[in-house]
Amino acid sequence: MSTVIPKSKMSEEDIKLQYITPAIIAKWDRGKIAMEKSAQITEGKINLKGNLVFREKPKRADYILYLNANNPIAIVEAKDNKHSISYGLQQAMTYAKMLDLPFAYSSNGDGFAEHDFLTGKERQFKLDEFPTEAELITRFKEESGMTPTQEAVIEQPYYSSQNTYPPRYYQRIAINRTVDAIAKGQNRLLLVMATGTGKTYTAFQIVYRMLQSGLKRKILYLADRNILVDQSIQQDFAPLEKVIHKINVSKDDKNTITSHEVYFSLYQQLVGDDDKEHFSELFTPEFFDLIIVDECHRGSAKEESRWRRILEYFSSATQIGMTATPKETKYISNLSYFGEPVYMYSLKEGIEDGFLAPFKVINIMTDIGEGWRPRKGQRDIYGNEIEDRIYTNSDYDYNIIIEDRIQQVASEITSYLKSTDRMAKTIVFCATEDAAERMRQALVNLNADMVKENPDYVVRITGSDDYGKKKLKYFISVSESYPVIATTSKLLSTGADCKMTKLIVLDEMIGSMTEFKQIIGRGTRLREKEGKTYFVVMDFRNVTRLFADPDWDGPIMIDPGFIPGRQTTPPTSGSDDPPGPIDPPELGNPKPVVSRDGCKVEIIHKTVSVYDVNGKLLRQESIVDYTKENIRGEYASLDNFIRHWSKEEKKEKIREMLLERGIDLELMKSEQNMSDVDDFDFICHVAFDKKPLTRKERANNVKKKDFFSKYSGIAREVLESLLDKYMNTGIYEIEKTEILKLDPFQKLGKPAKIAGYFGGKAGYMQAVKELEEAIYADEAV
């Protein structure tokens, strides 16, 4: 091959075009080669830098080669000719392991290096010796010991349509490993996939391929909540609607129920409250050949659970447990029943890959969090004397109700939403259903303007609240605006697919890592088109101490605008069980209720916990600290900053520099109620503790100095108008000549005519510079 550019001078793209691509397409069907955008593996992690949100670059292979539409088989990484043939092999191997592929290759245009994961061997060969499609597939089948049944199943396609997205890489691995294990005869399988990563979609594709291949013909999908069943039938399993039946033990006839292929049921129906095994009345033990247990962490493998009775009755069926949290408590029960997971995809991986939303944590402490003791003889609102002891976060709403505490929590939630987005879907997890109602009332009164527009702005959604339960489908809907805030106890902790949840408030005690992860999972779904790129966890009970648990695996991002205080000593979390009420009152007696006069509550600290991706505490800081550190890193002293500000012809360059570092001054000023302060003053205030002036104060100082006396007529009118513009919008606008095209300048003529009153454009720019000097005259150094 003769080329204009020597190979040693070619870019990586040139090497691919001239050498690597021709070598591969000479041996492979073009339809089985993915390149560029189609070889993208991840979405790219969403990062929260300072108070900005941005995506990192996605991971993308140079080439992915496919056995068929379901199954990629090899990765090829390209490098330019300045590198050796095998230089990119470790990168190719990393991607191949990530994608669960048997072969990895690298090339620099001189030849190929190969790593075979099935044999552990490596080799190098010439460009024209790249293995053909048939050769590589034959090697794969022989080296992996594939059976005819596995071959038949592997050829079955995924379900695809215009309304169905192709599986993401981790979903494909989960589906393929499960299907392959079933084809090999494995009868107990466990899939662990973080909340929000598409467990139900993955289950649907497994079921679809099982039915298409004929390997399974009667399938039971078990869940423990009606909403889970209905969501699955209506959404992911919709393509199979003609063969689906939702079991109703009170109406189904055992003689006619057998005509369907996919059955959905609540385990509570199959084993009723009467403890009757209704499943045995409807089905023979051999009826189902595949059972999928959704959210199996909640009891499917506990020895005495109703789940277990169903599974043991249908013991001949292949059984798949699906969960986001494989450990229920200290008893690793579902692992002992289903076995080690065939595949695990964690919350950490989901966030790192950019498929799940990252989150920020605000830890808020009240002055009674660590303890409140009633005065001697103090009585509650019922006139009953309050027991004399120290009450803590484990008591509030469980054993005693402090009205002002509820008010303060509601006030913090309201303030946050007002400073960000009052229509942001919010779940407030409360201690009890009664606490959820009290919180609802407090939030209604604090948000009366929004409730006036729609009475469903705040709704209690709990197990005993029929009105709230009817509103659940609207709350979790992406297209429905109301309800906005849901107060709940346990109902929304699992199962409910709240895609648009932007704020999760923890105002209950949680001791179980399983429950904690499930609650956090309510916010992990990404909806970028609808404006959700991350979510916030607001913790009033120090529940987020569980992030320090070795079982936690998700990163926490810094939250802007909350100033850190002292770190409190977290309670030990040696037990897997949630802490119960302390000395609960006798049945029939109401909990003591302390009026707002009886106990005044204050918020004393708002801390930000910043962790790495493994949940290790790195530091505590706020966006103010982050900003201070960056400004002082750029400008060593106040004088140094003032000099740079004065010399900079376009002050906006300083703002742009800070934006690149994740610092949005306008947002920060808004959050601290300092929008009327000049950026100059705000920077001096944050970084150098200097008292800020408002823009109005600076403008008035200019007027007092009689700056305009040397100008007259139209020129003076223009500069006075520029000063008014500065007072209203800031320094950056008056630096732009485009401002002369706007009111009130427009009535004075075109920009060129206005500049003429100053002797031309240079004269106008000089006058603006002098105006700026007058604005910051007191700061000159």
CSV table of N, CA, C and O in Angstrom, one decimal, residues 44 145 178 292 355 368 374 405 439 450 475 528 531 546 573 588 607 611 668 695 704 744 749 751 762 780:
chain,number,residue,atom,x,y,z
A,44,GLY,N,-20.9,7.7,30.0
A,44,GLY,CA,-20.1,8.7,30.5
A,44,GLY,C,-20.6,9.3,31.9
A,44,GLY,O,-21.8,9.7,31.9
A,145,GLY,N,-16.6,-25.1,25.3
A,145,GLY,CA,-17.3,-26.3,25.5
A,145,GLY,C,-18.8,-26.2,25.3
A,145,GLY,O,-19.6,-26.8,26.0
A,178,THR,N,-27.6,-15.6,32.2
A,178,THR,CA,-28.7,-16.3,32.8
A,178,THR,C,-29.2,-17.3,31.8
A,178,THR,O,-29.4,-18.5,32.1
A,292,ILE,N,-39.6,-16.4,38.2
A,292,ILE,CA,-38.8,-15.2,38.5
A,292,ILE,C,-39.3,-14.6,39.7
A,292,ILE,O,-40.5,-14.2,39.8
A,355,PHE,N,-25.1,5.6,33.8
A,355,PHE,CA,-26.5,5.1,33.6
A,355,PHE,C,-27.4,5.5,34.8
A,355,PHE,O,-28.6,5.4,34.7
A,368,ILE,N,-31.8,19.5,69.2
A,368,ILE,CA,-32.3,18.4,70.1
A,368,ILE,C,-32.0,17.0,69.5
A,368,ILE,O,-32.4,16.0,70.0
A,374,PRO,N,-37.4,17.1,79.1
A,374,PRO,CA,-38.4,18.0,79.5
A,374,PRO,C,-38.1,18.7,80.8
A,374,PRO,O,-37.4,18.1,81.6
A,405,ARG,N,-40.2,20.5,66.0
A,405,ARG,CA,-39.2,19.8,65.2
A,405,ARG,C,-39.8,19.5,63.8
A,405,ARG,O,-39.1,19.6,62.8
A,439,MET,N,-46.4,15.7,58.9
A,439,MET,CA,-45.5,16.4,57.9
A,439,MET,C,-46.2,17.0,56.7
A,439,MET,O,-45.9,18.1,56.3
A,450,MET,N,-48.6,27.2,46.6
A,450,MET,CA,-48.6,26.1,45.6
A,450,MET,C,-49.8,25.2,45.8
A,450,MET,O,-50.4,24.7,44.8
A,475,PHE,N,-47.9,10.3,41.0
A,475,PHE,CA,-46.7,10.8,41.6
A,475,PHE,C,-45.5,10.2,40.8
A,475,PHE,O,-44.5,10.9,40.6
A,528,GLU,N,-32.5,12.8,31.7
A,528,GLU,CA,-31.9,14.0,31.3
A,528,GLU,C,-32.8,14.9,30.5
A,528,GLU,O,-32.7,16.1,30.6
A,531,GLY,N,-34.7,17.0,32.6
A,531,GLY,CA,-34.0,17.9,33.4
A,531,GLY,C,-33.5,17.2,34.7
A,531,GLY,O,-33.0,17.9,35.6
A,546,LEU,N,-24.8,5.2,57.4
A,546,LEU,CA,-24.7,3.9,56.8
A,546,LEU,C,-23.8,3.9,55.6
A,546,LEU,O,-23.4,2.9,55.1
A,573,SER,N,-23.4,1.1,64.2
A,573,SER,CA,-24.3,0.4,63.4
A,573,SER,C,-24.0,-1.1,63.4
A,573,SER,O,-23.9,-1.7,62.3
A,588,GLY,N,-53.2,2.2,73.6
A,588,GLY,CA,-54.4,3.0,74.0
A,588,GLY,C,-54.0,4.4,74.5
A,588,GLY,O,-54.9,5.2,74.5
A,607,THR,N,-24.2,20.0,57.3
A,607,THR,CA,-22.9,19.5,56.9
A,607,THR,C,-23.0,18.8,55.5
A,607,THR,O,-24.1,18.3,55.2
A,611,TYR,N,-17.8,11.7,49.7
A,611,TYR,CA,-17.2,10.4,49.7
A,611,TYR,C,-16.6,10.0,48.4
A,611,TYR,O,-16.9,10.6,47.4
A,668,MET,N,-24.5,30.7,43.3
A,668,MET,CA,-24.0,30.9,44.7
A,668,MET,C,-24.6,32.1,45.3
A,668,MET,O,-25.1,32.1,46.5
A,695,ARG,N,-24.5,46.4,44.3
A,695,ARG,CA,-24.2,47.2,43.1
A,695,ARG,C,-24.8,48.6,43.2
A,695,ARG,O,-24.3,49.6,42.8
A,704,LYS,N,-21.9,60.2,43.9
A,704,LYS,CA,-21.5,61.2,44.9
A,704,LYS,C,-20.1,61.8,44.5
A,704,LYS,O,-19.8,63.0,44.9
A,744,PRO,N,-32.2,51.9,27.2
A,744,PRO,CA,-32.7,53.2,26.6
A,744,PRO,C,-31.8,53.8,25.5
A,744,PRO,O,-32.0,54.9,25.0
A,749,GLY,N,-29.9,56.5,18.8
A,749,GLY,CA,-29.3,56.3,17.5
A,749,GLY,C,-28.6,55.0,17.5
A,749,GLY,O,-28.5,54.2,18.5
A,751,PRO,N,-25.3,52.3,17.4
A,751,PRO,CA,-24.1,52.3,18.2
A,751,PRO,C,-23.0,53.3,17.6
A,751,PRO,O,-22.3,53.9,18.4
A,762,ALA,N,-13.1,54.2,20.0
A,762,ALA,CA,-12.0,54.2,21.0
A,762,ALA,C,-12.3,55.1,22.2
A,762,ALA,O,-12.1,54.8,23.4
A,780,ALA,N,-8.7,50.4,44.4
A,780,ALA,CA,-7.4,50.5,43.7
A,780,ALA,C,-6.2,50.3,44.6
A,780,ALA,O,-6.2,50.7,45.8
